[in-house]
C-alpha cells in the first residue's frame, strides 16, 4: 500500500470565492442533484434540460478523498482512491448533513465509513483528511465546485446561479442552511430549492394520461436512502402530503449484503487477499459486488471475477463466484418490504389505501431492480408504476422548473 499523505497541499475550496451581488442575476441557472451516491448537474439547452455528463458517466460519484501528493479529489478520481485507500475517502455526504453529529438516524452511515468522523464546528459531522478537518458543508461544497466546473466547461460560460434539489424537509431543517452555505462556498447563489418528489411529480405531469389533479406515491430508492413521499399534484403545483426516509434500506446496504453472500460462497481454504491494514482487495470485490447487482437487473445470472484478490494457501488467485438473480432477490426482499411498509404508514396517516393512489413514480437507479417493480405493482393494486429516467429525472425537472421561475439569461445564442 502507498504511504498515505498527511498534509493537504491542494484544495479547490481555497481557490473559489463566495458569490458577490453583482452576479446575482447573471448567466445561466444550473440544477444540481447532490445525491448520496451520484452528483448530477443539468442546464437548459435551447428549450430542453440536458444532464451534463461527467467523465465516464451521467453523474459524478459523490465522493471526496485525499489523493497522492495531498490533493483533494472529487468524483471518479476520489472513487478510485476510495477503492485503494478507504480511510482517506468519504461518501454519503448528504446523509452526514441530514442530522447532527452522533444522531442515531444515520448510525448506519457512520458504521460504513472508514474515514475519521468527528463533531464539526456547527455540531454536524466533519471528516478528517490528512491535517485538515472538513465540516460536512465543505465536503458538499467540494462536490458543488466540481458540478459547477462541469457545467461551465459544457456551457462555455461562467455559472453563478444554482437550483438545488433535496429531500422533503421543513423550512427550518438545518439541511437547508447547510446546503445554502455549501453553495456559497462553491461560489454560487441559490436560486431556488426544490424538493425531490416535487421535481419528480411536476416533471411527470403531462407525460402520462390521467386526471388533472392526481395523487402519487414517489418511491425514491437510491444508493443512500429509501424515501417514500405521498404527493398531490397538478400542472404547476405539488403538495407533499407525507414523507418517510430510511438510510438503512439504501442501495449500498444491498451491496453490503451481496458482498457478504459472495464471501460466504468462497470455497473452503480460499481467503481474501490483504487484511485490515490493506483492504484494497476487499474494496475491489465490493465494487464487483455492486456491479453484479446492477448486471442482475437485466441478466438472470452473473459471474463475479476479480483478478488476484484471494489467497489459496500461499498462492494468489482470482476471486471467482457466480450470483443469480434469485439469490439477489432473496437479499433484497426484506429491504423492499420495509420500504413498502413505509409507504403503507404514510398512507394510513392520511386514511388512504394503496388503491387510492393514481400512480407510483419510481426514481433512483436502484428502482431498476425487476423485483422492486414487481412488488410495487402487487402492492399498489392496479396503479401504474412509471420508471422514467430514474437517475437524472430529478435534476432534469429541477432545471426546467428553475428556468421557468428565474430571471432569463441575457438573450443571444448559447455558446457551445
Ligand atoms: P443517489 O440518489 O444516492 O445518488 P442513484 O439514484 O444514483 O442514487 O442510485 C444509485 C444506486 O443505484 C446505487 O446503489 C447503484 O448500485 C444502484 N444502481 C445503479 N444502476 C442500477 C441498476 N441498473 N439496477 C439496480 N441498481 C442500480
Ligand atoms: Mg437521488
CSV table of C-alpha atoms and ligand atoms in Angstrom, one decimal:
chain,number,residue,atom,x,y,z
A,1,UNK,CA,0.0,0.0,0.0
A,2,UNK,CA,1.3,3.5,-0.8
A,3,UNK,CA,2.1,5.8,2.1
A,4,UNK,CA,-0.9,7.9,3.0
A,5,UNK,CA,-0.4,11.7,2.5
A,6,UNK,CA,-0.7,13.6,5.8
A,7,UNK,CA,-0.7,17.2,4.5
A,8,UNK,CA,-3.4,18.8,2.3
A,9,UNK,CA,-1.4,20.7,-0.3
A,10,UNK,CA,-4.2,21.5,-2.8
A,11,UNK,CA,-7.9,22.0,-2.1
A,12,UNK,CA,-10.4,23.6,-4.5
A,13,UNK,CA,-12.1,25.4,-1.6
A,14,UNK,CA,-9.1,27.6,-1.3
A,15,UNK,CA,-9.4,28.8,-4.9
A,16,UNK,CA,-13.2,29.6,-5.0
A,17,UNK,CA,-14.5,33.0,-3.9
A,18,UNK,CA,-18.0,33.4,-2.4
A,19,UNK,CA,-20.5,34.9,-4.9
A,20,UNK,CA,-21.0,38.6,-4.9
A,21,UNK,CA,-24.2,40.6,-5.5
A,22,UNK,CA,-23.0,41.7,-9.0
A,23,UNK,CA,-23.6,38.1,-10.3
A,24,UNK,CA,-27.0,37.7,-8.6
A,25,UNK,CA,-28.9,37.6,-11.9
A,26,UNK,CA,-26.1,36.9,-14.4
A,27,UNK,CA,-25.6,33.9,-16.6
A,28,UNK,CA,-27.3,30.5,-16.9
A,29,UNK,CA,-29.0,28.7,-14.0
A,30,UNK,CA,-27.9,25.2,-13.4
A,31,UNK,CA,-29.6,22.5,-11.4
A,32,UNK,CA,-27.7,20.2,-9.1
A,33,UNK,CA,-28.9,17.0,-7.5
A,34,UNK,CA,-26.3,16.3,-5.0
A,35,UNK,CA,-27.3,12.6,-4.3
A,36,UNK,CA,-25.8,10.4,-1.7
A,37,UNK,CA,-24.2,8.3,-4.4
A,38,UNK,CA,-24.1,10.5,-7.5
A,39,UNK,CA,-24.0,14.2,-8.2
A,40,UNK,CA,-25.9,15.2,-11.3
A,41,UNK,CA,-26.0,18.5,-13.0
A,42,UNK,CA,-28.4,19.8,-15.6
A,43,UNK,CA,-28.9,23.0,-17.6
A,44,UNK,CA,-31.3,24.3,-20.2
A,45,UNK,CA,-30.1,24.0,-23.8
A,46,UNK,CA,-32.4,25.6,-26.3
A,47,UNK,CA,-35.7,24.9,-24.6
A,48,UNK,CA,-34.9,21.5,-23.1
A,49,UNK,CA,-33.0,20.4,-20.0
A,50,UNK,CA,-29.9,18.3,-20.5
A,51,UNK,CA,-28.0,16.3,-18.0
A,52,UNK,CA,-24.3,17.3,-18.3
A,53,UNK,CA,-22.2,14.1,-18.3
A,54,UNK,CA,-19.3,13.5,-16.1
A,55,UNK,CA,-16.0,12.0,-17.2
A,56,UNK,CA,-17.3,8.4,-17.6
A,57,UNK,CA,-20.9,8.5,-16.6
A,58,UNK,CA,-24.0,10.6,-16.4
A,59,UNK,CA,-23.4,11.6,-12.8
A,60,UNK,CA,-20.1,12.0,-10.9
A,61,UNK,CA,-19.6,9.9,-7.8
A,62,UNK,CA,-20.4,11.9,-4.6
A,63,UNK,CA,-17.1,11.0,-3.1
A,64,UNK,CA,-14.3,13.3,-1.7
A,65,UNK,CA,-10.8,11.9,-1.0
A,66,UNK,CA,-7.3,12.9,-0.1
A,67,UNK,CA,-5.2,11.8,-3.1
A,68,UNK,CA,-1.5,11.4,-3.9
A,69,UNK,CA,0.6,14.4,-3.1
A,70,UNK,CA,-2.1,15.8,-0.7
A,71,UNK,CA,-4.5,16.8,-3.4
A,72,UNK,CA,-8.2,16.9,-2.5
A,73,UNK,CA,-10.1,14.8,-5.2
A,74,UNK,CA,-13.8,14.5,-6.0
A,75,UNK,CA,-15.8,12.3,-8.3
A,76,UNK,CA,-14.2,9.4,-10.2
A,77,UNK,CA,-10.6,10.0,-9.1
A,78,UNK,CA,-11.9,10.1,-5.5
A,79,UNK,CA,-13.8,6.9,-6.0
A,80,UNK,CA,-10.6,5.3,-7.3
A,81,UNK,CA,-8.8,6.5,-4.1
A,82,UNK,CA,-11.7,5.1,-2.0
A,83,UNK,CA,-11.0,1.6,-3.5
A,84,UNK,CA,-7.3,1.9,-2.9
A,85,UNK,CA,-7.3,3.7,0.5
A,86,UNK,CA,-10.8,3.8,2.1
A,87,UNK,CA,-9.7,5.6,5.2
A,88,UNK,CA,-8.9,8.6,3.1
A,89,UNK,CA,-12.3,8.9,1.4
A,90,UNK,CA,-15.7,10.0,2.4
A,91,UNK,CA,-19.1,9.3,0.7
A,92,UNK,CA,-22.7,9.7,1.9
A,93,UNK,CA,-22.1,13.4,2.4
A,94,UNK,CA,-25.7,14.3,2.0
A,95,UNK,CA,-26.5,11.7,4.7
A,96,UNK,CA,-23.9,13.4,7.0
A,97,UNK,CA,-25.6,16.7,6.6
A,98,UNK,CA,-29.0,15.3,7.4
A,99,UNK,CA,-28.6,15.0,11.2
A,100,UNK,CA,-26.3,16.5,13.9
A,101,UNK,CA,-23.1,14.6,14.8
A,102,UNK,CA,-23.9,11.3,16.6
A,103,UNK,CA,-27.6,11.2,15.6
A,104,UNK,CA,-28.8,7.6,15.6
A,105,UNK,CA,-30.9,8.2,12.5
A,106,UNK,CA,-27.7,8.0,10.4
A,107,UNK,CA,-25.8,5.5,12.5
A,108,UNK,CA,-25.9,3.1,9.5
A,109,UNK,CA,-23.8,5.5,7.5
A,110,UNK,CA,-21.2,6.2,10.3
A,111,UNK,CA,-20.8,2.4,10.6
A,112,UNK,CA,-19.9,2.1,6.9
A,113,UNK,CA,-17.4,5.0,6.7
A,114,UNK,CA,-13.7,4.1,7.1
A,115,UNK,CA,-12.5,7.7,7.4
A,116,UNK,CA,-12.3,9.6,10.7
A,117,UNK,CA,-15.6,11.3,11.5
A,118,UNK,CA,-15.7,14.0,14.3
A,119,UNK,CA,-18.0,16.7,15.5
A,120,UNK,CA,-17.7,19.8,13.4
A,121,UNK,CA,-17.8,23.5,14.5
A,122,UNK,CA,-21.5,23.6,13.6
A,123,UNK,CA,-22.5,20.5,15.6
A,124,UNK,CA,-22.7,18.4,12.4
A,125,UNK,CA,-20.3,15.7,11.3
A,126,UNK,CA,-16.9,16.7,10.0
A,127,UNK,CA,-14.3,14.4,8.3
A,128,UNK,CA,-10.6,14.4,8.9
A,129,UNK,CA,-8.5,14.1,5.8
A,130,UNK,CA,-4.8,14.4,6.5
A,131,UNK,CA,-4.1,17.6,8.5
A,132,UNK,CA,-7.4,19.2,7.7
A,133,UNK,CA,-10.9,18.8,9.1
A,134,UNK,CA,-13.7,19.3,6.6
A,135,UNK,CA,-17.2,20.1,8.0
A,136,UNK,CA,-19.9,18.3,6.0
A,137,UNK,CA,-20.9,21.6,4.3
A,138,UNK,CA,-17.4,21.9,3.0
A,139,UNK,CA,-17.5,18.4,1.6
A,140,UNK,CA,-20.8,19.2,-0.1
A,141,UNK,CA,-19.2,22.4,-1.4
A,142,UNK,CA,-16.3,20.4,-3.0
A,143,UNK,CA,-18.9,18.4,-4.9
A,144,UNK,CA,-20.7,21.5,-5.9
A,145,UNK,CA,-17.5,23.1,-7.2
A,146,UNK,CA,-16.9,20.1,-9.4
A,147,UNK,CA,-20.5,20.2,-10.6
A,148,UNK,CA,-20.2,23.9,-11.4
A,149,UNK,CA,-16.9,23.4,-13.3
A,150,UNK,CA,-18.5,20.6,-15.3
A,151,UNK,CA,-21.4,22.9,-16.2
A,152,UNK,CA,-19.0,25.8,-17.1
A,153,UNK,CA,-17.0,23.6,-19.4
A,154,UNK,CA,-20.1,22.3,-21.1
A,155,UNK,CA,-21.9,25.7,-21.4
A,156,UNK,CA,-18.6,27.6,-22.1
A,157,UNK,CA,-19.6,30.5,-19.8
A,158,UNK,CA,-19.4,31.3,-16.1
A,159,UNK,CA,-22.1,29.9,-13.8
A,160,UNK,CA,-23.1,31.8,-10.7
A,161,UNK,CA,-26.6,30.5,-10.0
A,162,UNK,CA,-27.9,27.1,-9.0
A,163,UNK,CA,-31.2,25.4,-8.3
A,164,UNK,CA,-30.7,22.7,-5.6
A,165,UNK,CA,-32.8,19.6,-5.0
A,166,UNK,CA,-33.2,18.0,-1.7
A,167,UNK,CA,-35.3,15.5,0.2
A,168,UNK,CA,-38.6,17.0,1.5
A,169,UNK,CA,-37.7,19.0,4.6
A,170,UNK,CA,-39.4,21.5,6.9
A,171,UNK,CA,-38.4,25.2,6.3
A,172,UNK,CA,-36.3,25.3,9.5
A,173,UNK,CA,-34.5,22.0,8.7
A,174,UNK,CA,-30.7,22.6,9.2
A,175,UNK,CA,-30.1,20.8,5.8
A,176,UNK,CA,-31.4,24.0,4.1
A,177,UNK,CA,-28.8,26.2,5.8
A,178,UNK,CA,-26.0,23.7,5.2
A,179,UNK,CA,-26.8,23.4,1.5
A,180,UNK,CA,-27.0,27.2,1.2
A,181,UNK,CA,-23.6,27.5,2.9
A,182,UNK,CA,-22.2,24.8,0.7
A,183,UNK,CA,-23.4,26.6,-2.5
A,184,UNK,CA,-21.9,29.9,-1.3
A,185,UNK,CA,-18.6,28.2,-0.6
A,186,UNK,CA,-18.8,26.9,-4.2
A,187,UNK,CA,-19.3,30.4,-5.5
A,188,UNK,CA,-23.0,30.2,-6.4
A,189,UNK,CA,-26.2,31.9,-5.4
A,190,UNK,CA,-29.1,29.6,-4.6
A,191,UNK,CA,-31.9,30.5,-7.0
A,192,UNK,CA,-34.3,28.0,-5.5
A,193,UNK,CA,-34.5,24.8,-3.6
A,194,UNK,CA,-36.9,22.1,-4.9
A,195,UNK,CA,-37.9,19.0,-3.0
A,196,UNK,CA,-37.1,15.8,-4.9
A,197,UNK,CA,-40.6,14.3,-5.0
A,198,UNK,CA,-42.0,17.7,-6.2
A,199,UNK,CA,-39.4,17.8,-9.0
A,200,UNK,CA,-40.4,14.2,-10.0
A,201,UNK,CA,-44.1,14.8,-9.9
A,202,UNK,CA,-44.0,18.1,-11.8
A,203,UNK,CA,-41.6,16.5,-14.3
A,204,UNK,CA,-44.0,13.6,-14.8
A,205,UNK,CA,-47.1,15.8,-15.3
A,206,UNK,CA,-48.4,15.6,-18.8
A,207,UNK,CA,-46.3,12.6,-19.7
A,208,UNK,CA,-48.9,10.1,-18.7
A,209,UNK,CA,-52.7,10.1,-19.3
A,210,UNK,CA,-54.9,10.8,-16.3
A,211,UNK,CA,-56.9,13.3,-14.4
A,212,UNK,CA,-55.6,16.9,-14.0
A,213,UNK,CA,-55.2,16.6,-10.2
A,214,UNK,CA,-53.5,13.3,-9.1
A,215,UNK,CA,-52.2,11.6,-6.0
A,216,UNK,CA,-49.0,9.7,-6.5
A,217,UNK,CA,-46.5,7.8,-4.3
A,218,UNK,CA,-43.0,8.8,-5.2
A,219,UNK,CA,-40.6,6.0,-4.3
A,220,UNK,CA,-37.0,7.2,-4.4
A,221,UNK,CA,-34.6,4.3,-4.0
A,222,UNK,CA,-31.1,5.5,-4.4
A,223,UNK,CA,-27.7,4.4,-3.1
A,224,UNK,CA,-28.0,6.3,0.2
A,225,UNK,CA,-31.6,6.2,1.2
A,226,UNK,CA,-35.1,4.8,0.5
A,227,UNK,CA,-37.5,7.8,0.6
A,228,UNK,CA,-41.3,7.5,0.1
A,229,UNK,CA,-43.4,10.6,-0.4
A,230,UNK,CA,-47.1,10.8,-1.0
A,231,UNK,CA,-47.9,13.8,-3.2
A,232,UNK,CA,-50.9,15.5,-4.6
A,233,UNK,CA,-50.1,17.4,-7.8
A,234,UNK,CA,-51.4,19.3,-10.8
A,235,UNK,CA,-49.8,21.1,-13.7
A,236,UNK,CA,-47.8,23.6,-11.7
A,237,UNK,CA,-48.3,22.8,-8.0
A,238,UNK,CA,-47.4,19.9,-5.8
A,239,UNK,CA,-48.1,19.3,-2.2
A,240,UNK,CA,-46.2,16.7,-0.2
A,241,UNK,CA,-48.8,15.0,2.0
A,242,UNK,CA,-46.4,12.8,3.9
A,243,UNK,CA,-42.9,11.5,3.6
A,244,UNK,CA,-40.6,9.0,5.3
A,245,UNK,CA,-37.0,8.0,4.6
A,246,UNK,CA,-34.7,5.4,5.9
A,247,UNK,CA,-30.9,5.3,5.3
A,248,UNK,CA,-30.6,1.7,6.3
A,249,UNK,CA,-32.7,0.5,3.4
A,250,UNK,CA,-30.5,2.0,0.7
A,251,UNK,CA,-28.8,0.5,-2.3
A,252,UNK,CA,-25.5,0.5,-0.6
A,253,UNK,CA,-27.0,-1.7,2.2
A,254,UNK,CA,-28.0,-4.2,-0.5
A,255,UNK,CA,-24.4,-4.1,-1.9
A,256,UNK,CA,-23.2,-5.0,1.6
A,257,UNK,CA,-25.5,-8.0,1.7
A,258,UNK,CA,-24.4,-9.1,-1.8
A,259,UNK,CA,-20.7,-8.8,-0.7
A,260,UNK,CA,-21.4,-10.9,2.4
A,261,UNK,CA,-23.1,-13.6,0.3
A,262,UNK,CA,-20.2,-13.6,-2.2
A,263,UNK,CA,-17.7,-14.1,0.6
A,264,UNK,CA,-19.7,-17.0,2.0
A,265,UNK,CA,-19.6,-18.6,-1.4
A,266,UNK,CA,-15.8,-18.8,-1.4
A,267,UNK,CA,-14.7,-22.4,-1.3
A,268,UNK,CA,-13.1,-23.6,2.0
A,269,UNK,CA,-9.4,-22.8,2.2
A,270,UNK,CA,-9.7,-19.7,-0.1
A,271,UNK,CA,-9.3,-16.4,1.7
A,272,UNK,CA,-9.5,-12.8,0.6
A,273,UNK,CA,-6.0,-11.2,0.0
A,274,UNK,CA,-4.9,-8.4,2.3
A,275,UNK,CA,-6.0,-7.6,5.8
A,276,UNK,CA,-7.5,-4.7,7.8
A,277,UNK,CA,-4.4,-2.6,7.0
A,278,UNK,CA,-4.6,-3.4,3.3
A,279,UNK,CA,-8.3,-3.6,2.4
A,280,UNK,CA,-7.8,-2.9,-1.3
A,281,UNK,CA,-8.8,-6.5,-2.4
A,282,UNK,CA,-11.9,-6.2,-0.2
A,283,UNK,CA,-12.8,-2.9,-1.9
A,284,UNK,CA,-12.2,-4.3,-5.4
A,285,UNK,CA,-14.5,-7.2,-4.6
A,286,UNK,CA,-17.1,-4.8,-3.1
A,287,UNK,CA,-17.0,-2.8,-6.3
A,288,UNK,CA,-17.6,-6.1,-8.3
A,289,UNK,CA,-20.4,-7.0,-5.9
A,290,UNK,CA,-22.2,-3.7,-6.8
A,291,UNK,CA,-21.6,-4.2,-10.5
A,292,UNK,CA,-23.0,-7.7,-10.2
A,293,UNK,CA,-26.1,-6.3,-8.5
A,294,UNK,CA,-26.6,-3.9,-11.4
A,295,UNK,CA,-26.0,-6.6,-14.0
A,296,UNK,CA,-28.7,-8.7,-12.4
A,297,UNK,CA,-31.3,-6.1,-13.3
A,298,UNK,CA,-31.0,-7.3,-16.9
A,299,UNK,CA,-29.5,-10.8,-16.5
A,300,UNK,CA,-30.6,-13.8,-14.5
A,301,UNK,CA,-27.1,-14.8,-13.6
A,302,UNK,CA,-23.7,-13.2,-13.5
A,303,UNK,CA,-20.1,-14.2,-12.8
A,304,UNK,CA,-18.1,-12.1,-10.3
A,305,UNK,CA,-14.5,-12.3,-11.2
A,306,UNK,CA,-11.8,-10.2,-9.5
A,307,UNK,CA,-8.2,-11.0,-10.5
A,308,UNK,CA,-5.5,-11.5,-7.8
A,309,UNK,CA,-8.0,-10.9,-4.9
A,310,UNK,CA,-7.7,-14.2,-3.0
A,311,UNK,CA,-5.1,-16.4,-1.4
A,312,UNK,CA,-5.3,-20.2,-1.8
A,313,UNK,CA,-2.7,-21.2,0.8
A,314,UNK,CA,0.4,-19.2,-0.2
A,315,UNK,CA,-0.8,-18.7,-3.8
A,316,UNK,CA,-2.5,-15.6,-5.1
A,317,UNK,CA,-5.7,-16.4,-7.1
A,318,UNK,CA,-8.8,-14.8,-8.7
A,319,UNK,CA,-12.0,-14.2,-6.8
A,320,UNK,CA,-14.5,-16.1,-9.0
A,321,UNK,CA,-18.1,-16.9,-8.0
A,322,UNK,CA,-21.5,-16.8,-9.6
A,323,UNK,CA,-24.5,-15.0,-8.4
A,324,UNK,CA,-28.1,-15.5,-9.6
A,325,UNK,CA,-31.0,-13.0,-9.7
A,326,UNK,CA,-32.9,-15.3,-7.4
A,327,UNK,CA,-30.2,-15.1,-4.8
A,328,UNK,CA,-30.1,-11.3,-5.1
A,329,UNK,CA,-33.9,-11.1,-4.8
A,330,UNK,CA,-33.7,-13.1,-1.6
A,331,UNK,CA,-31.3,-10.5,-0.2
A,332,UNK,CA,-33.3,-7.5,-1.4
A,333,UNK,CA,-36.8,-8.7,-0.4
A,334,UNK,CA,-36.6,-7.6,3.3
A,335,UNK,CA,-35.4,-4.1,2.2
A,336,UNK,CA,-38.2,-3.8,-0.4
A,337,UNK,CA,-40.8,-5.0,2.1
A,338,UNK,CA,-39.6,-2.4,4.7
A,339,UNK,CA,-39.8,0.3,2.0
A,340,UNK,CA,-43.3,-0.6,1.1
A,341,UNK,CA,-44.3,-0.7,4.8
A,342,UNK,CA,-43.1,2.9,5.0
A,343,UNK,CA,-45.5,3.7,2.0
A,344,UNK,CA,-48.3,2.0,3.9
A,345,UNK,CA,-47.6,4.0,7.1
A,346,UNK,CA,-47.6,7.3,5.2
A,347,UNK,CA,-50.9,6.4,3.5
A,348,UNK,CA,-52.5,5.3,6.8
A,349,UNK,CA,-51.7,8.6,8.4
A,350,UNK,CA,-53.9,10.2,5.7
A,351,UNK,CA,-56.5,7.4,6.0
A,352,UNK,CA,-55.6,6.2,2.5
A,353,UNK,CA,-55.1,2.8,1.0
A,354,UNK,CA,-52.9,1.6,-1.9
A,355,UNK,CA,-55.9,1.7,-4.2
A,356,UNK,CA,-56.3,5.5,-3.6
A,357,UNK,CA,-53.0,6.2,-5.3
A,358,UNK,CA,-53.4,7.2,-9.0
A,359,UNK,CA,-49.8,6.2,-9.9
A,360,UNK,CA,-46.5,5.4,-8.5
A,361,UNK,CA,-43.4,7.3,-9.7
A,362,UNK,CA,-40.2,5.4,-9.4
A,363,UNK,CA,-37.0,7.4,-9.0
A,364,UNK,CA,-33.4,6.4,-8.0
A,365,UNK,CA,-31.3,3.9,-10.0
A,366,UNK,CA,-32.0,1.1,-7.5
A,367,UNK,CA,-35.6,1.1,-8.8
A,368,UNK,CA,-34.3,-0.6,-11.9
A,369,UNK,CA,-34.3,-3.8,-10.0
A,370,UNK,CA,-37.1,-6.1,-11.5
A,371,UNK,CA,-38.2,-7.5,-8.1
A,372,UNK,CA,-38.8,-4.0,-6.8
A,373,UNK,CA,-41.0,-3.1,-9.8
A,374,UNK,CA,-42.9,-6.3,-9.4
A,375,UNK,CA,-43.5,-5.8,-5.7
A,376,UNK,CA,-44.6,-2.2,-6.3
A,377,UNK,CA,-47.2,-3.4,-8.8
A,378,UNK,CA,-48.5,-6.0,-6.5
A,379,UNK,CA,-48.7,-3.6,-3.6
A,380,UNK,CA,-50.4,-0.7,-5.4
A,381,UNK,CA,-53.1,-3.0,-6.9
A,382,UNK,CA,-53.6,-1.8,-10.4
A,383,UNK,CA,-52.0,1.7,-10.1
A,384,UNK,CA,-49.5,2.2,-13.0
A,385,UNK,CA,-45.8,2.5,-11.9
A,386,UNK,CA,-43.7,4.7,-14.0
A,387,UNK,CA,-39.9,4.3,-14.3
A,388,UNK,CA,-38.8,7.3,-16.4
A,389,UNK,CA,-35.1,8.1,-16.4
A,390,UNK,CA,-34.8,7.2,-12.7
A,391,UNK,CA,-31.3,8.6,-12.4
A,392,UNK,CA,-31.5,12.1,-13.9
A,393,UNK,CA,-35.3,12.7,-13.7
A,394,UNK,CA,-34.9,14.8,-10.5
A,395,UNK,CA,-32.2,17.1,-11.9
A,396,UNK,CA,-33.8,17.5,-15.3
A,397,UNK,CA,-37.1,18.5,-13.9
A,398,UNK,CA,-35.3,20.9,-11.4
A,399,UNK,CA,-33.5,22.5,-14.3
A,400,UNK,CA,-36.8,23.1,-16.1
A,401,UNK,CA,-38.6,24.4,-13.0
A,402,UNK,CA,-35.6,26.6,-12.2
A,403,UNK,CA,-35.5,28.2,-15.6
A,404,UNK,CA,-39.2,28.9,-15.6
A,405,UNK,CA,-39.1,31.0,-12.4
A,406,UNK,CA,-35.7,32.7,-12.6
A,407,UNK,CA,-34.6,35.8,-14.5
A,408,UNK,CA,-33.9,34.8,-18.1
A,409,UNK,CA,-30.3,34.8,-19.1
A,410,UNK,CA,-29.2,37.6,-21.5
A,411,UNK,CA,-30.6,37.0,-25.0
A,412,UNK,CA,-28.4,35.5,-27.7
A,413,UNK,CA,-27.4,32.0,-28.7
A,414,UNK,CA,-25.9,29.7,-26.1
A,415,UNK,CA,-22.2,29.4,-26.8
A,416,UNK,CA,-21.0,25.8,-27.3
B,1,LIG,P1,-28.4,8.7,-5.2
B,1,LIG,O1,-29.7,9.4,-5.2
B,1,LIG,O2,-28.0,8.1,-3.8
B,1,LIG,O3,-27.2,9.5,-5.8
B,1,LIG,P2,-28.8,7.0,-7.6
B,1,LIG,O4,-30.2,7.3,-7.9
B,1,LIG,O5,-27.8,7.5,-8.5
B,1,LIG,O6,-28.5,7.4,-6.0
B,1,LIG,O7,-28.7,5.4,-7.4
B,1,LIG,C1,-27.5,4.8,-7.1
B,1,LIG,C2,-27.8,3.4,-6.6
B,1,LIG,O8,-28.5,2.6,-7.7
B,1,LIG,C3,-26.5,2.6,-6.3
B,1,LIG,O9,-26.7,1.8,-5.2
B,1,LIG,C4,-26.4,1.7,-7.5
B,1,LIG,O10,-25.7,0.5,-7.2
B,1,LIG,C5,-27.8,1.4,-7.9
B,1,LIG,N1,-28.0,1.1,-9.3
B,1,LIG,C6,-27.5,1.7,-10.4
B,1,LIG,N2,-27.9,1.2,-11.6
B,1,LIG,C7,-28.7,0.1,-11.2
B,1,LIG,C8,-29.4,-0.9,-11.9
B,1,LIG,N3,-29.3,-1.0,-13.3
B,1,LIG,N4,-30.1,-1.8,-11.2
B,1,LIG,C9,-30.1,-1.8,-9.9
B,1,LIG,N5,-29.5,-0.9,-9.1
B,1,LIG,C10,-28.7,0.1,-9.8
B,2,LIG,MG1,-31.2,10.6,-5.5
